[in-house]
XYZ file of C-alpha atoms in Angstrom:
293
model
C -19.682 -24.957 -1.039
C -21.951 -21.654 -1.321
C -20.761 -19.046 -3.186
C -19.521 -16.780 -0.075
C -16.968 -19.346 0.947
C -16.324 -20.112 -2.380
C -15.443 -16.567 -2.905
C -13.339 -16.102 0.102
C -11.783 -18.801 -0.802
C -10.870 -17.031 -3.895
C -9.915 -13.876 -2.113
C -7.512 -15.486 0.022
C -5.747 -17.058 -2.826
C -5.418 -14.107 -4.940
C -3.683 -12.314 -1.682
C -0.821 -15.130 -1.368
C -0.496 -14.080 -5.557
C -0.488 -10.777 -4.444
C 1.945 -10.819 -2.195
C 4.671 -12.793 -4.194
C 3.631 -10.460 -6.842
C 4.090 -7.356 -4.715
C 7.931 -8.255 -3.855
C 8.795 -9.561 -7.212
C 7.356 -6.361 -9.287
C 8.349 -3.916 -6.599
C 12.201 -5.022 -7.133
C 11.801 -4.558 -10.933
C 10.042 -1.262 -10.166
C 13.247 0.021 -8.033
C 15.500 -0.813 -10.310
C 13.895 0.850 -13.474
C 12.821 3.648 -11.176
C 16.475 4.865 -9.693
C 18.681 3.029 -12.942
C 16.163 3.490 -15.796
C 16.813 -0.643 -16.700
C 14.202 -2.531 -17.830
C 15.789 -6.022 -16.241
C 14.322 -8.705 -18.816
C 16.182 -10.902 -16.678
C 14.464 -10.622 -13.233
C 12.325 -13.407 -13.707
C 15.315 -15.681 -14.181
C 16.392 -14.389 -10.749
C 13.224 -15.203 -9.220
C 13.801 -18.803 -10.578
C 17.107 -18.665 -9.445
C 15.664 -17.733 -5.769
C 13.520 -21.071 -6.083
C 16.337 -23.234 -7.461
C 18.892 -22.447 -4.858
C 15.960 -22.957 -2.595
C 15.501 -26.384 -2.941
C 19.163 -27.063 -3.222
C 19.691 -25.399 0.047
C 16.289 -27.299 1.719
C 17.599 -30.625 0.389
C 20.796 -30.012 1.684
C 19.674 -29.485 5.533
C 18.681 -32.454 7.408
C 16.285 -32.448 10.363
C 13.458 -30.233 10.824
C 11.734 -28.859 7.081
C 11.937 -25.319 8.991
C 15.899 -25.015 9.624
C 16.463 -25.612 5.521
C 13.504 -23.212 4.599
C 14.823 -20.612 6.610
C 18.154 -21.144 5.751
C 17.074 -21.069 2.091
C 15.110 -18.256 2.847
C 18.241 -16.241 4.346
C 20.816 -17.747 2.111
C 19.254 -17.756 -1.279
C 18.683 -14.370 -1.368
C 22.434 -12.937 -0.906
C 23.407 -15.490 -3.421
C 20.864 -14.223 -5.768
C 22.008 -10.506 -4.764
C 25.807 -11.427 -4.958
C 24.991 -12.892 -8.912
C 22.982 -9.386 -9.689
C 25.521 -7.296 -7.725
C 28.653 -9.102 -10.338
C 26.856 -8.707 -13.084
C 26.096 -5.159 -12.262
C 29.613 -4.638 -12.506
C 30.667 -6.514 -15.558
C 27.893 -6.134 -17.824
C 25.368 -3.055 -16.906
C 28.366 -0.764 -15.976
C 30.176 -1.235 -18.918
C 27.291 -0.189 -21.335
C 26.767 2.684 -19.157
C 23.339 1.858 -18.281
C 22.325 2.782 -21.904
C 18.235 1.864 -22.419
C 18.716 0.068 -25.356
C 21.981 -2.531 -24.724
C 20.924 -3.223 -21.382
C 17.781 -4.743 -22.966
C 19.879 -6.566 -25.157
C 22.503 -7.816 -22.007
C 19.700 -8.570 -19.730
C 18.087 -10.925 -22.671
C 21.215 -12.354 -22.510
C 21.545 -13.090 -18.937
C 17.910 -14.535 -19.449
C 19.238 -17.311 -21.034
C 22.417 -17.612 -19.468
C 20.563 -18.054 -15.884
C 18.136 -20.458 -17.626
C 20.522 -22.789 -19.630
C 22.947 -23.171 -16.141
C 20.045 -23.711 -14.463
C 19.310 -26.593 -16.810
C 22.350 -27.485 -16.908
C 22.974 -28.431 -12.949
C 19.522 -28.487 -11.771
C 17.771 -30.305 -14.630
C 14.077 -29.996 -16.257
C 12.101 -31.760 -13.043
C 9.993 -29.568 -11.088
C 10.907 -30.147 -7.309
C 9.200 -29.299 -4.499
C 10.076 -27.555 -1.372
C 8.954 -28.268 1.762
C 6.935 -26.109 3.769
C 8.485 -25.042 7.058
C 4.945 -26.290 8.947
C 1.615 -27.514 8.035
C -0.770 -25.810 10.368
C -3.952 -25.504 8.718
C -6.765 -22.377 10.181
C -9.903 -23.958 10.522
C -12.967 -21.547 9.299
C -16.375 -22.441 9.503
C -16.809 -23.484 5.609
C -13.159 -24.732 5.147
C -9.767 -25.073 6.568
C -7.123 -22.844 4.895
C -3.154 -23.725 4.918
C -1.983 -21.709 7.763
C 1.709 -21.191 5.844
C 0.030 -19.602 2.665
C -1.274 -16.603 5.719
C 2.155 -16.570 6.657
C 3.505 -15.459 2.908
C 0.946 -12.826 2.925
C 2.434 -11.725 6.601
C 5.864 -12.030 5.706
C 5.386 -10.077 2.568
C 3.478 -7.226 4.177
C 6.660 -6.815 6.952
C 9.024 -7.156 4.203
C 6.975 -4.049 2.123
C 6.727 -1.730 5.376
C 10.733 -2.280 5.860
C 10.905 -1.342 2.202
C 8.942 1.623 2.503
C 10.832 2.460 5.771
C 14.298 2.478 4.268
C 13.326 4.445 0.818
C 11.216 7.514 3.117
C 12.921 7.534 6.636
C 16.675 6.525 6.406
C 19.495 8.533 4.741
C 20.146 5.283 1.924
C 16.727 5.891 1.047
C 17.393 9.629 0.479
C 20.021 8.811 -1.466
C 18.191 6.645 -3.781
C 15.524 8.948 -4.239
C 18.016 12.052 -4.911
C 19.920 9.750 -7.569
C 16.341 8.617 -9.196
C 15.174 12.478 -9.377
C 18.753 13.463 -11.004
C 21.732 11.453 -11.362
C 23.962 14.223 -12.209
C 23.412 16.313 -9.785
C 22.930 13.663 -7.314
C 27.016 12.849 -8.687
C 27.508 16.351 -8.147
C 26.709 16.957 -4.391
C 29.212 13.705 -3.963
C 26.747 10.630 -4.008
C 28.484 7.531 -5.548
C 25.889 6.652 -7.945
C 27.744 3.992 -9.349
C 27.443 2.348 -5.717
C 23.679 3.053 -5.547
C 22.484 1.304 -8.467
C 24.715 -1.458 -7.925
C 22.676 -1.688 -3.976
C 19.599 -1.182 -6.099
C 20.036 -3.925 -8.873
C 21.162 -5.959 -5.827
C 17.959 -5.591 -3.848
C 15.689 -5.993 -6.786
C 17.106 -9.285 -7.345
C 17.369 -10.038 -3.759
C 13.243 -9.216 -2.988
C 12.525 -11.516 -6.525
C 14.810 -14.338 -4.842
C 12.316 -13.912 -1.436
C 9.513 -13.866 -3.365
C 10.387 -16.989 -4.901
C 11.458 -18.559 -1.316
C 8.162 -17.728 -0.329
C 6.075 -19.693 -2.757
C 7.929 -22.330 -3.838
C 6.477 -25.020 -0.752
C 3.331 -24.463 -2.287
C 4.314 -24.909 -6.230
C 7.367 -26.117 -7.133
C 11.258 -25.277 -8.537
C 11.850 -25.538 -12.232
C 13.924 -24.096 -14.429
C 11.045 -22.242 -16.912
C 8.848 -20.841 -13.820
C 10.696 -17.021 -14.248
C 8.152 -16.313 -17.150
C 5.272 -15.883 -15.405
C 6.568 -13.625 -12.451
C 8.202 -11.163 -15.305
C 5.181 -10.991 -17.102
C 2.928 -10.372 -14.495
C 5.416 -7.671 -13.281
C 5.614 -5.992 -15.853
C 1.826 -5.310 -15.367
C 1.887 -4.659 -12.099
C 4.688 -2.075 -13.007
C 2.886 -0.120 -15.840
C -0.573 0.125 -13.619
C 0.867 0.861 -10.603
C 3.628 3.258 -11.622
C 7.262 3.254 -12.385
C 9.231 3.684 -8.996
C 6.192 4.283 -6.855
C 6.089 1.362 -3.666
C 2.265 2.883 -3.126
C 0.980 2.037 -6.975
C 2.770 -1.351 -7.009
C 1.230 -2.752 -3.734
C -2.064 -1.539 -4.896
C -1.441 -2.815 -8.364
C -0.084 -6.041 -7.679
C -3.339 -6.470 -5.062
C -5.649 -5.667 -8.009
C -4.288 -8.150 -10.569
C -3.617 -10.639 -7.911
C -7.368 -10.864 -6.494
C -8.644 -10.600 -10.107
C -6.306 -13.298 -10.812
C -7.775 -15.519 -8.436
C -11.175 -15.172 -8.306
C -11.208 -14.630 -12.197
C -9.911 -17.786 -12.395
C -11.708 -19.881 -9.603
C -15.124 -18.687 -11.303
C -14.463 -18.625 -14.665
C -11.145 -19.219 -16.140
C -7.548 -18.454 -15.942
C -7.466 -17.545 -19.507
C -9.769 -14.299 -18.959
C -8.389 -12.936 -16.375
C -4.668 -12.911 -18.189
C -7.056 -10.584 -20.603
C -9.010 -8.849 -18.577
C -4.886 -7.635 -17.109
C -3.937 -7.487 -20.417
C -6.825 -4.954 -21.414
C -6.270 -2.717 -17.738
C -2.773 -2.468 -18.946
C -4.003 -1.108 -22.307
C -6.391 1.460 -20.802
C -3.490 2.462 -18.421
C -1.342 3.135 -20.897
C -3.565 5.316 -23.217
C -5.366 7.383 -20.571
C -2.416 6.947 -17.834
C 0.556 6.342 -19.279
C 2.494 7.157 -16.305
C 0.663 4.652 -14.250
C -2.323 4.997 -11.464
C 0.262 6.501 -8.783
C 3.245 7.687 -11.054
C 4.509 10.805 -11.825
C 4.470 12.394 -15.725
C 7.414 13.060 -17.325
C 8.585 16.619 -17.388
């Protein structure tokens, strides 16, 4: 293959990163933005998404696309339902203080990850994809459901962006991220909001995972990468901002992929390692966030 295709080829696989990366750092984003919680457990979520994935798939007969869109409906609230309980019994209780809800989210880290291991076991499983259309290009054909996750992730981004700029919950949020006193003040439950907020952070990471596990595969250990990567997207893009995480999450994703199809996967985790380094010295707040006042 010449090295246009070859490139493309590249491209196209660092957008499906980038758009699982997009949903999965944009719900961390939203909850550290409006609850000012860094969630150390959100990658366990995301592997939660995947788990109960499969288990729903598996446990669907007929057609591969009635389980993966049952999965992909169902996995999600489950996901949100876990986050939205232990909103309420852990986060709540240390009243959303910086430092213990590090230490509690650690917590749930391994909590999530031992039951997981517990009932679902150390195989990786696979998923299976809801079709297998493949696009045929003149230099190669290309898997017509990996198109789809960057589709479904671009609708699901615009409905995001929707919600937190044109509806009244998005107002809300926005009022109790900008001042959660006042916000309190003028009658907003803000207990309510971030418990809807640490809710749909889990539930995007739980789509996210939905999305990409037909083309890798469930396990128990595959949260560490998503967090991780993130986290990155997070600190270049912006704290809070849906604008800097797309574009952020883009960046490291194409990097990612073509970084790695060319030369290897080892330099471009350093090549994001070092943008995250000059972000945070010259930009702390991120590319699109706002300073601190």
């Amino acid at each position: 293959m010449h090295f246009g295709p070859h490139l493309l080829l590249a491209a196209l696989e660092g957008l499906v990163t980038s758009a699982v990366l997009a949903l999965t750092a944009l719900g961390l984003s939203l909850v550290f933005g409006v609850m000012r919680v860094v969630n150390v457990a959100h990658g366990e979520l995301f592997m939660l998404g995947a788990v109960l994935a499969w288990a729903i798939s598996t446990a669907i007969s007929g057609h591969p696309a009635l389980g993966f869109l049952a999965a992909l409906v169902l996995a999600p609230l489950i996901v949100g339902l876990i986050a939205l309980v232990a909103e309420r019994l852990v986060l709540r209780r240390l009243n959303y203080n910086p430092e213990a809800t590090i230490v509690a989210t650690i917590g749930m880290l391994y909590i999530i990850q031992q039951l997981a291991l517990t009932f679902y076991g150390p195989e990786a499983r696979p998923v299976e994809a809801p079709f297998s259309y493949r696009i045929l290009l003149p230099w190669f054909g290309y898997s017509g459901y990996k198109l789809s996750i960057i589709a479904a992730s671009a609708l699901l981004l615009v409905a995001t962006w929707f919600v937190l700029t044109r509806t009244k919950i998005g107002l809300v949020m926005r009022a109790t991220q900008f001042d959660s006193e006042t916000a309190q003040a003028f009658g907003i439950p803000v207990d309510r909001v971030y418990a809807g907020v640490f809710a749909l952070g889990a539930m995007l990471a739980a789509v996210a995972a939905v999305l990409i596990v037909p083309i890798s595969q469930a396990h128990y250990l595959m949260g560490q990468d998503p967090l991780l990567l993130s986290f990155i997207v997070v600190i270049i893009g912006g704290l809070g901002s849906l604008r800097g995480t797309v574009v952020a999450a883009v960046l490291i994703g194409l990097s990612d992929g073509i970084i790695s199809v060319f030369f290897s996967p080892t330099l471009a985790k350093i090549i994001a390692t070092l943008l995250v380094a000059m972000v945070l010295v010259f930009r702390p707040q991120g590319l699109f966030g706002t300073a601190s006042r």
